[in-house]
Short mmCIF file of C-alpha atoms in Angstrom, two decimals:
data_model
loop_
_atom_site.label_atom_id
_atom_site.label_comp_id
_atom_site.label_asym_id
_atom_site.label_seq_id
_atom_site.Cartn_x
_atom_site.Cartn_y
_atom_site.Cartn_z
CA MET N 1 0.12 -0.43 -0.22
CA GLN N 2 1.69 3.39 -0.92
CA PRO N 3 1.92 5.83 2.02
CA THR N 4 -0.57 9.39 1.88
CA LEU N 5 0.70 12.74 2.28
CA LEU N 6 -0.94 15.11 4.76
CA ILE N 7 0.39 18.40 4.03
CA LEU N 8 -1.12 21.25 6.49
CA ALA N 9 -2.27 24.19 4.69
CA ALA N 10 -4.79 25.66 6.54
CA GLY N 11 -2.69 28.45 7.71
CA MET N 12 -2.43 30.06 4.54
CA ALA N 13 -4.68 32.20 3.68
CA SER N 14 -3.91 34.71 6.80
CA ARG N 15 0.06 33.43 6.65
CA TYR N 16 -0.04 35.29 3.38
CA GLY N 17 -3.03 37.00 2.58
CA SER N 18 -4.79 35.63 -0.11
CA LEU N 19 -3.53 32.30 -2.19
CA LYS N 20 -2.62 34.25 -4.86
CA GLN N 21 -0.04 35.90 -3.72
CA ILE N 22 1.85 32.75 -2.16
CA GLN N 23 5.28 33.42 -3.40
CA GLN N 24 7.08 31.65 -5.90
CA PHE N 25 10.65 30.63 -5.86
CA GLY N 26 10.84 28.20 -9.00
CA PRO N 27 12.01 28.95 -12.50
CA SER N 28 8.76 28.42 -13.83
CA GLY N 29 6.80 29.78 -11.20
CA GLU N 30 6.71 27.03 -8.90
CA THR N 31 5.97 27.30 -5.09
CA ILE N 32 7.59 25.29 -2.28
CA ILE N 33 4.54 23.27 -1.99
CA ASP N 34 5.01 21.78 -5.55
CA TYR N 35 8.16 20.74 -4.68
CA SER N 36 7.24 18.99 -1.65
CA ILE N 37 4.48 17.18 -4.00
CA TYR N 38 6.82 16.36 -6.91
CA ASP N 39 9.80 14.88 -4.08
CA ALA N 40 6.48 12.80 -2.51
CA ILE N 41 5.11 11.90 -5.94
CA ARG N 42 8.81 10.70 -6.81
CA ALA N 43 9.68 9.23 -3.29
CA GLY N 44 6.26 6.51 -3.92
CA PHE N 45 3.50 8.16 -1.76
CA GLY N 46 0.20 7.41 -3.81
CA LYS N 47 -2.12 10.17 -2.26
CA ILE N 48 -2.02 13.84 -1.15
CA VAL N 49 -4.82 15.03 1.04
CA PHE N 50 -4.22 19.16 1.65
CA ILE N 51 -5.85 20.31 5.00
CA ILE N 52 -7.03 23.83 3.90
CA ARG N 53 -10.52 26.28 4.94
CA GLU N 54 -13.11 25.86 3.55
CA ASN N 55 -13.41 29.57 2.56
CA PHE N 56 -10.48 29.02 -0.04
CA ALA N 57 -10.83 25.47 -1.19
CA GLU N 58 -12.33 26.26 -4.80
CA GLU N 59 -9.06 29.13 -5.04
CA PHE N 60 -6.72 26.03 -3.77
CA LYS N 61 -8.06 23.50 -6.24
CA GLU N 62 -8.18 25.74 -9.25
CA ILE N 63 -4.31 25.98 -8.27
CA PHE N 64 -3.00 22.85 -7.93
CA GLU N 65 -5.85 20.56 -9.72
CA PRO N 66 -4.14 21.50 -13.57
CA LYS N 67 -1.09 20.66 -12.06
CA LEU N 68 -1.65 17.44 -10.67
CA LYS N 69 -4.25 15.60 -12.41
CA GLY N 70 -2.91 12.22 -13.63
CA LYS N 71 0.10 12.17 -11.40
CA VAL N 72 -1.65 11.67 -8.19
CA GLU N 73 -4.56 11.23 -6.19
CA THR N 74 -5.77 14.40 -4.05
CA ALA N 75 -7.98 14.81 -1.19
CA TYR N 76 -8.93 17.87 0.20
CA VAL N 77 -10.10 18.02 4.04
CA PHE N 78 -11.48 21.57 5.97
CA GLN N 79 -9.76 21.88 9.80
CA ASN N 80 -13.13 23.79 10.52
CA MET N 81 -13.55 25.15 14.28
CA ASN N 82 -15.97 22.76 15.48
CA ALA N 83 -14.36 19.76 14.58
CA PHE N 84 -14.04 17.22 17.14
CA THR N 85 -15.64 19.60 19.71
CA ASP N 86 -18.97 18.08 20.79
CA GLY N 87 -19.99 18.26 24.23
CA PHE N 88 -17.93 21.41 24.23
CA ASP N 89 -18.87 25.45 24.41
CA ILE N 90 -16.33 27.45 21.96
CA PRO N 91 -15.94 30.91 23.13
CA ALA N 92 -16.94 33.95 21.23
CA ASP N 93 -13.48 35.10 21.14
CA ARG N 94 -11.80 32.33 19.63
CA THR N 95 -10.57 32.98 16.25
CA LYS N 96 -7.75 31.20 15.89
CA PRO N 97 -7.61 27.31 14.87
CA TRP N 98 -7.17 24.50 17.04
CA GLY N 99 -3.62 23.74 15.72
CA THR N 100 -1.41 21.49 13.79
CA ALA N 101 -2.63 18.13 15.75
CA HIS N 102 -6.25 18.87 15.25
CA ALA N 103 -5.62 19.93 11.93
CA VAL N 104 -4.69 16.29 11.58
CA LEU N 105 -7.41 15.00 12.81
CA CYS N 106 -9.50 16.21 11.13
CA ALA N 107 -8.31 13.77 8.35
CA LYS N 108 -9.36 10.82 10.11
CA GLY N 109 -12.00 9.91 7.97
CA ALA N 110 -9.86 10.72 4.71
CA ILE N 111 -6.79 8.23 5.64
CA ASN N 112 -6.52 4.47 6.48
CA GLU N 113 -2.74 3.75 5.52
CA PRO N 114 0.36 4.82 7.34
CA PHE N 115 0.93 8.66 6.30
CA ALA N 116 3.77 11.74 6.27
CA VAL N 117 2.77 14.87 7.44
CA ILE N 118 4.42 18.33 6.79
CA ASN N 119 4.06 22.10 6.47
CA ALA N 120 2.53 23.48 3.61
CA ASP N 121 5.62 26.46 3.38
CA ASP N 122 8.81 24.65 3.94
CA PHE N 123 10.88 22.93 1.83
CA TYR N 124 11.91 19.34 3.27
CA GLY N 125 14.66 17.81 0.15
CA ARG N 126 14.52 14.59 -1.74
CA ASP N 127 16.73 12.91 0.33
CA ALA N 128 13.99 13.61 3.94
CA PHE N 129 10.54 12.49 1.31
CA GLU N 130 12.48 8.75 0.26
CA LYS N 131 13.52 8.24 3.74
CA MET N 132 10.27 8.85 5.38
CA ALA N 133 8.76 7.07 2.44
CA ALA N 134 10.66 3.49 2.98
CA PHE N 135 9.71 4.40 6.39
CA LEU N 136 6.50 4.36 5.85
CA LYS N 137 6.21 1.19 3.54
CA ASN N 138 8.36 -1.27 5.70
CA GLU N 139 8.40 -0.37 9.72
CA CYS N 140 5.26 2.04 10.35
CA ALA N 141 2.58 0.00 12.55
CA ASP N 142 0.34 1.07 15.32
CA ASP N 143 3.57 1.31 17.92
CA LYS N 144 6.20 2.21 15.45
CA TYR N 145 6.03 6.50 13.88
CA SER N 146 8.56 8.33 13.28
CA VAL N 147 9.88 11.95 12.58
CA VAL N 148 12.29 13.68 10.30
CA GLY N 149 15.19 15.26 12.04
CA TYR N 150 17.35 18.15 10.52
CA GLU N 151 20.50 18.66 11.60
CA LEU N 152 19.94 22.26 13.62
CA GLY N 153 22.73 24.34 10.82
CA LYS N 154 20.68 23.67 8.37
CA THR N 155 17.38 24.69 9.46
CA VAL N 156 18.51 28.90 10.92
CA SER N 157 18.29 31.73 9.67
CA ASP N 158 20.53 34.57 8.92
CA TYR N 159 18.32 37.31 9.36
CA GLY N 160 16.41 36.51 12.98
CA SER N 161 15.82 34.23 15.37
CA VAL N 162 13.73 31.05 14.87
CA SER N 163 11.78 28.32 16.87
CA ARG N 164 12.89 24.95 16.52
CA GLY N 165 11.73 21.44 17.97
CA VAL N 166 14.90 20.00 19.76
CA CYS N 167 15.17 16.46 19.32
CA GLU N 168 16.37 14.08 22.22
CA VAL N 169 17.30 10.62 21.01
CA SER N 170 17.92 7.53 23.07
CA ASN N 171 18.99 4.32 20.63
CA GLY N 172 17.62 5.89 17.39
CA ASN N 173 14.49 6.85 18.96
CA LEU N 174 12.57 10.34 20.41
CA SER N 175 12.78 10.56 24.35
CA GLY N 176 11.95 14.35 24.00
CA ILE N 177 11.25 17.00 22.22
CA THR N 178 11.20 20.46 23.12
CA GLU N 179 10.50 24.19 21.82
CA ARG N 180 13.65 26.62 21.69
CA THR N 181 12.81 30.21 21.16
CA LYS N 182 14.75 32.63 20.00
CA ILE N 183 17.33 30.14 17.95
CA THR N 184 20.04 32.67 16.34
CA VAL N 185 23.60 32.41 14.76
CA GLU N 186 25.89 34.82 15.72
CA ASP N 187 29.72 34.69 15.13
CA GLY N 188 29.19 31.38 13.35
CA LYS N 189 27.75 29.97 16.90
CA ILE N 190 24.15 29.00 17.29
CA ALA N 191 22.52 29.20 20.86
CA TYR N 192 19.15 29.65 21.37
CA GLU N 193 17.57 32.29 24.47
CA ASP N 194 16.59 30.46 28.04
CA GLY N 195 15.65 33.75 30.54
CA ASP N 196 18.73 36.16 30.40
CA VAL N 197 21.21 33.50 29.19
CA LYS N 198 21.97 32.12 25.91
CA VAL N 199 22.44 28.35 25.58
CA GLU N 200 24.79 27.09 22.49
CA LEU N 201 23.61 24.16 20.35
CA GLY N 202 25.71 22.70 17.74
CA PRO N 203 25.27 22.35 14.01
CA LYS N 204 24.34 18.95 14.45
CA THR N 205 21.66 18.75 17.17
CA PRO N 206 18.56 16.96 15.50
CA VAL N 207 15.39 19.18 15.06
CA SER N 208 11.92 18.21 13.99
CA MET N 209 10.72 20.54 11.53
CA ASN N 210 7.27 18.85 11.49
CA PHE N 211 7.79 16.02 9.34
CA TRP N 212 5.98 13.22 10.76
CA GLY N 213 5.11 9.81 9.97
CA PHE N 214 2.40 8.27 11.45
CA ALA N 215 0.13 5.05 11.14
CA PRO N 216 -4.20 5.37 11.72
CA SER N 217 -3.82 4.37 15.20
CA VAL N 218 -2.89 7.95 16.29
CA PHE N 219 -6.05 9.14 15.67
CA PRO N 220 -7.77 7.87 17.86
CA ILE N 221 -5.57 8.88 20.51
CA SER N 222 -5.41 12.44 19.36
CA GLU N 223 -8.96 12.80 19.52
CA LYS N 224 -8.43 11.49 22.91
CA LEU N 225 -5.86 13.82 23.52
CA PHE N 226 -7.95 16.95 22.26
CA SER N 227 -10.85 16.37 24.36
CA GLN N 228 -8.21 16.36 27.44
CA PHE N 229 -7.21 19.58 25.92
CA LEU N 230 -10.44 21.51 25.35
CA GLU N 231 -11.00 20.49 29.07
CA GLN N 232 -7.97 22.53 30.01
CA ASN N 233 -7.86 25.00 27.70
CA ILE N 234 -10.67 26.08 26.11
CA SER N 235 -11.12 29.63 27.78
CA ASN N 236 -7.36 30.26 26.44
CA PRO N 237 -8.00 32.25 22.83
CA LYS N 238 -4.76 31.67 21.58
CA SER N 239 -4.37 27.81 22.97
CA GLU N 240 -2.64 25.22 20.83
CA PHE N 241 -2.70 21.53 20.00
CA PHE N 242 0.31 20.99 18.78
CA ILE N 243 1.70 17.18 17.43
CA PRO N 244 4.22 17.22 19.77
CA ILE N 245 1.80 17.40 22.89
CA VAL N 246 0.35 13.85 20.62
CA VAL N 247 4.19 12.86 19.90
CA ASP N 248 5.10 13.58 23.77
CA GLN N 249 2.22 11.47 25.17
CA PHE N 250 2.21 8.59 22.56
CA ILE N 251 5.86 8.16 24.25
CA ALA N 252 5.01 8.73 28.05
CA ALA N 253 2.27 6.59 28.22
CA GLY N 254 4.40 3.86 26.37
CA MET N 255 2.45 3.14 23.41
CA GLY N 256 5.17 2.74 21.17
CA SER N 257 8.06 4.72 19.49
CA VAL N 258 9.39 7.06 17.58
CA LYS N 259 11.98 6.82 15.22
CA VAL N 260 14.34 9.72 14.31
CA ILE N 261 15.31 9.56 10.55
CA PRO N 262 18.04 11.42 9.96
CA THR N 263 18.37 13.62 6.90
CA SER N 264 21.36 15.57 5.72
CA SER N 265 18.82 17.82 3.56
CA GLN N 266 18.60 21.37 3.45
CA TRP N 267 15.31 22.91 4.67
CA PHE N 268 14.43 25.89 3.33
CA GLY N 269 11.20 28.35 4.52
CA VAL N 270 10.72 32.02 4.46
CA THR N 271 10.38 33.04 8.39
CA TYR N 272 11.65 36.60 6.91
CA LYS N 273 11.10 38.70 3.63
CA GLU N 274 15.06 38.71 3.61
CA ASP N 275 15.21 34.57 3.35
CA ALA N 276 13.33 34.82 -0.23
CA PRO N 277 16.18 35.65 -2.58
CA GLY N 278 17.97 32.50 -0.98
CA VAL N 279 15.13 30.41 -0.75
CA GLN N 280 15.22 31.62 -4.85
CA ALA N 281 19.02 30.67 -5.08
CA SER N 282 19.17 27.62 -3.36
CA LEU N 283 16.60 26.09 -5.70
CA SER N 284 17.90 27.84 -8.47
CA ALA N 285 21.30 25.49 -8.03
CA LEU N 286 19.03 22.28 -7.52
CA VAL N 287 17.62 22.84 -10.94
CA GLN N 288 20.76 23.46 -12.72
CA SER N 289 22.71 20.41 -10.63
CA GLY N 290 19.46 18.22 -12.28
CA GLU N 291 17.98 17.78 -9.35
CA TYR N 292 14.75 19.38 -10.17
CA PRO N 293 13.68 20.33 -14.13
CA ASP N 294 12.90 23.64 -14.94
CA ASN N 295 9.36 22.75 -15.04
CA LEU N 296 7.84 20.57 -12.67
CA TRP N 297 3.97 19.75 -14.13
CA LYS N 298 5.52 20.05 -17.39
#
């Protein structure tokens, strides 16, 4: 059975203002999401599921359906505020989506096979997709999930601080993940702020860029944990139910293990507008080297 790729795109409208403003980086106008889908298809993923908001569904489909028709199966799932909130009254001031783990949960009815989860606006690299596809085909089980571990030095920005999920690894498996904020590079050294203290991290420190591998067993686990999350956080309009919350509980409760898949891929993303030229240049170099064609969907 071919694995599925779940792309978290429900936040794109708020992030970019309009889907038509998604920045084009490739030589034929490709966006970062195009490269992820291209890598997924050649790695052996059989279906692409997009998590989007219902209010821009038609516009979104108009962008991607012409490119993907006949190349891969596609499906669209909406991240609605009311999904999986039965029994809870949502506060009127709640406008923010419930977070990445809730977005994954919304795909429960669309996925019945091992699947990967990625962000729509991150470039992950061919190596990461090939390794994740191999894991999902050969190792993934109800008690065995995975996360791609990127080298921290290949995920930072030269133009400001970033936040990263720093992975603790034991015998090749994830033992914990800690969100570190305000990670900066100064004089070639990487460090995060802990209060008034800067703590240095090595450039090869494994970090999560939200590239996960799951079996469908994650859905009932997430549904139960989301209910508990709502009991504790529903009155907080900024609270979010993140994927690491589910993963941490999965590990802590002894439900299974999460393999850390190392990759040497260079991560690209536009955290700051100044990052954009560098992303474009990096993709241009990959095209010139033959890693990608001039036109992905020709």
